[in-house]
C-alpha positions as semicolon CSV with decimal commas, in nm:
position;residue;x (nm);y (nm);z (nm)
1;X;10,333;6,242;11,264
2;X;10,371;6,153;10,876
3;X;10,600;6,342;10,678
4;X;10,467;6,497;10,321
5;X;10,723;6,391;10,060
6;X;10,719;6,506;9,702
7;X;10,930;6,352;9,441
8;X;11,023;6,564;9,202
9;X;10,999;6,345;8,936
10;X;10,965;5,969;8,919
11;X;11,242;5,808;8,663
12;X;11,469;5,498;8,804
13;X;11,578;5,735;9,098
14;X;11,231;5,817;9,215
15;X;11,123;5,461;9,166
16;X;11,429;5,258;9,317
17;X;11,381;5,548;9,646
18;X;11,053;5,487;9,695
19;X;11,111;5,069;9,747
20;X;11,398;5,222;9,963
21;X;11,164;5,367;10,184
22;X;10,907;5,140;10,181
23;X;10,984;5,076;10,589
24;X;10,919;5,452;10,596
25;X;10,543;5,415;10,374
26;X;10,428;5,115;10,548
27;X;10,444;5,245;10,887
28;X;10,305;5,539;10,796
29;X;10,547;5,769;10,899
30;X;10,596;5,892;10,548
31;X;10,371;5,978;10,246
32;X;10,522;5,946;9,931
33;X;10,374;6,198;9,616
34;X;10,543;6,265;9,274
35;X;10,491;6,511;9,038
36;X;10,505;6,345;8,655
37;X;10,430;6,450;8,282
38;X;10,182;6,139;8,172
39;X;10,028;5,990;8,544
40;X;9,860;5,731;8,339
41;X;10,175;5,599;8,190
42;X;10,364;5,567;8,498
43;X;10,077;5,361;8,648
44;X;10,079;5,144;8,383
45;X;10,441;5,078;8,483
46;X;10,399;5,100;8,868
47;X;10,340;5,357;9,167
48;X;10,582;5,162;9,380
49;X;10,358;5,276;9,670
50;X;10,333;5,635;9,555
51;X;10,076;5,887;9,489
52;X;10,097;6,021;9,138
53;X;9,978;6,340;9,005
54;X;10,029;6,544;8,729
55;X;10,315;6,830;8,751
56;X;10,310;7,002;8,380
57;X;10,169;7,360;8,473
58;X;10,306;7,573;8,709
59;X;9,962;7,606;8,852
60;X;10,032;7,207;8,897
61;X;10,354;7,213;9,058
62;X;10,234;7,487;9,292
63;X;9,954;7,286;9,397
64;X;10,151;6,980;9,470
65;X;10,410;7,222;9,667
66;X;10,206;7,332;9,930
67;X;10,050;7,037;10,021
68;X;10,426;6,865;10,129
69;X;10,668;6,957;10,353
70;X;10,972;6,794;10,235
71;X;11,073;6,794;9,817
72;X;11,326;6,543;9,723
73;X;11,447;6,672;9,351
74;X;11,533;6,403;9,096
75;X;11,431;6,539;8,776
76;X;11,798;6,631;8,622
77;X;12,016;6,928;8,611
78;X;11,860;7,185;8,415
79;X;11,489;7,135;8,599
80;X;11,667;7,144;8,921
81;X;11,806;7,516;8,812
82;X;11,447;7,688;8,716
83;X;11,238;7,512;9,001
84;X;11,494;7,436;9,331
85;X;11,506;7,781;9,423
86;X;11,125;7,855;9,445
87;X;11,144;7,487;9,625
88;X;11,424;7,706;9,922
89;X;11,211;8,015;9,837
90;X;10,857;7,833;9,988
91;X;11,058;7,745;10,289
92;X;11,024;7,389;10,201
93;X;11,352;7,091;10,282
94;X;11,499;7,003;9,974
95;X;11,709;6,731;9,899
96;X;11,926;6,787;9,587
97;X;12,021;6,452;9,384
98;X;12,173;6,645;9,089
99;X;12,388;6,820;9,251
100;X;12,550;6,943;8,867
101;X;12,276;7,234;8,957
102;X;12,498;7,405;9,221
103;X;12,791;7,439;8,942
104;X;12,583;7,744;8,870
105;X;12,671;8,055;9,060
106;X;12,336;8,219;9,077
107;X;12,136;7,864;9,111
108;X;12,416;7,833;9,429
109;X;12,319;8,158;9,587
110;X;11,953;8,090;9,556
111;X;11,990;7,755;9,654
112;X;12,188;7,864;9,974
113;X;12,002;8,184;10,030
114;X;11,684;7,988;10,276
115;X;11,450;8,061;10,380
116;X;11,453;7,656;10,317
117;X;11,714;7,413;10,392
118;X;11,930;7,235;10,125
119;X;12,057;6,887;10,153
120;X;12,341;6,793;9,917
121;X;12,403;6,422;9,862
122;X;12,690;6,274;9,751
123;X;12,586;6,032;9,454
124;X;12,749;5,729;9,335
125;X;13,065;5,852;9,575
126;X;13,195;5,858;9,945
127;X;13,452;5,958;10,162
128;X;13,335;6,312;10,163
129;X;13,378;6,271;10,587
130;X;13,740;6,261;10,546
131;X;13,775;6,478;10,259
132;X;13,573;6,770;10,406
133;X;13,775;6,728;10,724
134;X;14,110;6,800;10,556
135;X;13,946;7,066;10,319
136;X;13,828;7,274;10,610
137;X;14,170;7,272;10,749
138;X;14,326;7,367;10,462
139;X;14,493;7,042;10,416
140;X;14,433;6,985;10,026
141;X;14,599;7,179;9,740
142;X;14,469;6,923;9,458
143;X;14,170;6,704;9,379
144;X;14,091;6,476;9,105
145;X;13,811;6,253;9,020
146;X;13,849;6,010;8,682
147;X;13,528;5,874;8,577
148;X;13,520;5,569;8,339
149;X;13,180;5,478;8,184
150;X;13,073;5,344;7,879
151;X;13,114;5,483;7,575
152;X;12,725;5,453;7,439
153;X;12,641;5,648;7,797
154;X;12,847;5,904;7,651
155;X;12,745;5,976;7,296
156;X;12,558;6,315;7,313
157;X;12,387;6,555;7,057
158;X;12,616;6,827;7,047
159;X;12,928;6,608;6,920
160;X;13,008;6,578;6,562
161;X;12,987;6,300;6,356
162;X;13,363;6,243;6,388
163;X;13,316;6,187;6,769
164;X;12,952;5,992;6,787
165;X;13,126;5,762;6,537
166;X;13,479;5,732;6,704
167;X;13,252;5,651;7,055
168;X;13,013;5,357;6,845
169;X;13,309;5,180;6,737
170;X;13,510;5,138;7,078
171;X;13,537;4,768;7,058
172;X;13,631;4,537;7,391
173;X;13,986;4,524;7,427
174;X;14,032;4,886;7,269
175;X;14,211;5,208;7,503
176;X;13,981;5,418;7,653
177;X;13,898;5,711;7,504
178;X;13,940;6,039;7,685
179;X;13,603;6,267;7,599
180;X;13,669;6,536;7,841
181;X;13,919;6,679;8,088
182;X;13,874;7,043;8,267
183;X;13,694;7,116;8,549
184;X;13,317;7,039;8,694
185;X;13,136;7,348;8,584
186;X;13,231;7,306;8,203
187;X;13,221;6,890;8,252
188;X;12,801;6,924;8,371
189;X;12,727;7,157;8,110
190;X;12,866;6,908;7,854
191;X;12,783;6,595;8,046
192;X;12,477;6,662;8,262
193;X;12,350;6,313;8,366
194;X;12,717;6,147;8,382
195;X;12,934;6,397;8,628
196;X;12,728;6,525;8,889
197;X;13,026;6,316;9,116
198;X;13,254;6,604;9,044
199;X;13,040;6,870;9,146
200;X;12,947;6,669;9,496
201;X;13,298;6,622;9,479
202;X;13,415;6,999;9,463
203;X;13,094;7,088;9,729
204;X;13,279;6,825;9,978
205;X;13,615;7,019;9,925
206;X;13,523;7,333;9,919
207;X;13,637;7,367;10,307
208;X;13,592;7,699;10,460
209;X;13,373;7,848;10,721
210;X;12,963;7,812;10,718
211;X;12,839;8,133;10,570
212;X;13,119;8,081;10,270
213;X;12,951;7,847;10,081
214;X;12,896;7,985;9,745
215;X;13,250;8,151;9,700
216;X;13,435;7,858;9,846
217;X;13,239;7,649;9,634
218;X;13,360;7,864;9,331
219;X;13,682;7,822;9,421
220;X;13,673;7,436;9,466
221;X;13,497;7,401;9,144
222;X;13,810;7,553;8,999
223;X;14,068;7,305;9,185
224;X;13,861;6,993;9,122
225;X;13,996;6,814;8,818
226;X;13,776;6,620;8,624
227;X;13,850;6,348;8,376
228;X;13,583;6,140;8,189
229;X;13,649;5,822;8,019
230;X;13,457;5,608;7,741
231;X;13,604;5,257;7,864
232;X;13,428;4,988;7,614
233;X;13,554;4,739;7,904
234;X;13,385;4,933;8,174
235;X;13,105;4,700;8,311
236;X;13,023;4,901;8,581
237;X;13,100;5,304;8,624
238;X;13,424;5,397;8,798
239;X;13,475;5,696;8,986
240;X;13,845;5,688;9,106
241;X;13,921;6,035;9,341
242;X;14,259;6,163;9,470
243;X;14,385;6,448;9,683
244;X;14,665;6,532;9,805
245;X;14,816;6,865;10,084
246;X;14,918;6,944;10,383
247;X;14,688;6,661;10,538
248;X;14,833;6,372;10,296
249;X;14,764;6,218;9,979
250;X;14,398;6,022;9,931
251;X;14,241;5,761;9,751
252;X;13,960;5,630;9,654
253;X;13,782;5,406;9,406
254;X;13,449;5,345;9,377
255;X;13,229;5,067;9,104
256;X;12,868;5,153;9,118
257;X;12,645;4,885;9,016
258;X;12,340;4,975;8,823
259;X;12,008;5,047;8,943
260;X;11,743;4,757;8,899
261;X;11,527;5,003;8,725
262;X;11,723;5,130;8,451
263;X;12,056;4,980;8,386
264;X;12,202;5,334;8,265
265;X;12,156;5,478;8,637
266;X;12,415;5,425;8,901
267;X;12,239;5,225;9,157
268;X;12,409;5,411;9,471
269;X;12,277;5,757;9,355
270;X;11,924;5,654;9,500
271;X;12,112;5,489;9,782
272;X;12,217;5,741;9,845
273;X;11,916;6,034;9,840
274;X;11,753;5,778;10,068
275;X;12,034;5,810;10,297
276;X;12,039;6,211;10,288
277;X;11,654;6,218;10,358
278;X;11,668;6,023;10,615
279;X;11,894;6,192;10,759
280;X;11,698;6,536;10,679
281;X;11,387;6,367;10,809
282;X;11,620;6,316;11,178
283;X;11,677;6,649;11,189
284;X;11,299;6,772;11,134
285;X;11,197;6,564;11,406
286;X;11,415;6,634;11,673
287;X;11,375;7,031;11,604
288;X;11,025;6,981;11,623
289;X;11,039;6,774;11,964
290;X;11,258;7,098;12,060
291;X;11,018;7,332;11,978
292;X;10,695;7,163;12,098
């Protein structure tokens, strides 16, 4: 049986995922679509193996929801918040790459709320295993996660001139320069495409009992402290996470490298929505083998 998948959206996530899956494509048990603005323009830059059509209208998008039964979401924070629950309202599988979306209470409750299922991955990070282990038995009082990127990733409308101009001039060889510190709900409002990490990282710790979800995650997103870093020596992003309770102290430290199709994207984030559909896809399968 092939699986109907829909990209939602096809930027260097969508693109990098789809040569991820291409064992998936080629044996046909997976059919790739993605919903874009200009279909003409992304051909002239390559399907990778995926059909293209257009996803403007909400006629459009409707369309090319009913005809899939799986929706993998790359298309950025705010899109994720007006479209992912009418994705979990259709019944559809959705697999969430900007996870920033679920720093929103009501987007979390609508996300959570089914009739679909939501997959959350974890991004340019790891060692949630461990980390949701201790969290669920109550064995962390405080988390941190210190993100170090460039500064030109960082520069972003709302900041004054001051700031843009402080963040240009960061020379090699200069301290880095601290452009936020707080917690993951105010960090993705202010930094949408840079700290989704620390809202995977607060849905990892969020411990608790299933049913809990969206108040646990509340409260986690509230423990979680998040620093972000313009580093002008940072060659590759840096996510460095601690915690520390009852169950010990933790550490981790990851480097992403960048994805092969554009250079600003960490390359593990599609890495890693390949691994959470796959793992999704598992799961379809064997309830369906149950049920049939």
């Amino acid at each position: 049986m092939t699986i109907r998948v829909l990209l939602w959206r096809f930027g260097a996530i969508g693109r990098q995922l789809a040569d991820q899956l291409r064992p998936e494509r080629e044996s046909g048990a997976m059919h790739l679509t993605a919903v874009v603005r200009d279909v003409e323009a992304h051909r002239e830059r390559g399907d990778h193996g995926v059909d293209l059509r257009p996803g403007v209208t909400n006629v459009d998008w409707q369309a090319a929801l009913d005809d899939v039964d799986l929706v993998v979401e790359c298309a950025g924070v705010s899109p994720a918040r007006q479209r992912g629950p009418d994705v979990i309202g259709s019944g559809r599988v959705l697999v969430l790459a900007s996870v920033g979306a679920l720093a929103d209470p009501d987007t979390a409750r609508a996300l959570l709320s089914g009739p679909g299922r939501l997959w959350v991955t974890h991004g340019a990070i790891g060692g949630f295993d461990v980390l949701a282990s201790a969290a669920e038995a109550g064995g962390l009082d405080t988390v941190r996660i210190r993100t170090r990127k460039l500064a030109s990733s960082l520069i972003r409308p709302w900041m004054d001139t001051e700031q843009t101009q402080q963040l240009r001039r960061l020379a090699p060889g200069e301290d880095p320069v601290t452009v936020f510190s707080g917690h993951p709900a105010e960090a993705i409002e202010l930094f949408p495409g840079n700290v989704n990490v620390a809202v995977a990282l607060a849905w990892a710790t969020r411990g608790g009992f299933p049913g809990d979800d969206v108040e646990q995650l509340a409260a986690s997103l509230q423990r979680v402290e998040v620093e972000l870093l313009a580093d002008p020596d940072a060659e590759l992003s840096t996510h460095e996470m601690s915690a520390s309770g009852p169950a010990g102290r933790l550490m981790f430290s990851f480097e992403s490298a960048p994805s092969p199709e554009n250079p600003k994207t960490s390359g593990l984030t599609a890495l890693s929505v390949a691994h959470t559909l796959r793992i999704a896809l598992d799961q379809r399968r064997s309830v369906t083998e149950t049920n049939s």
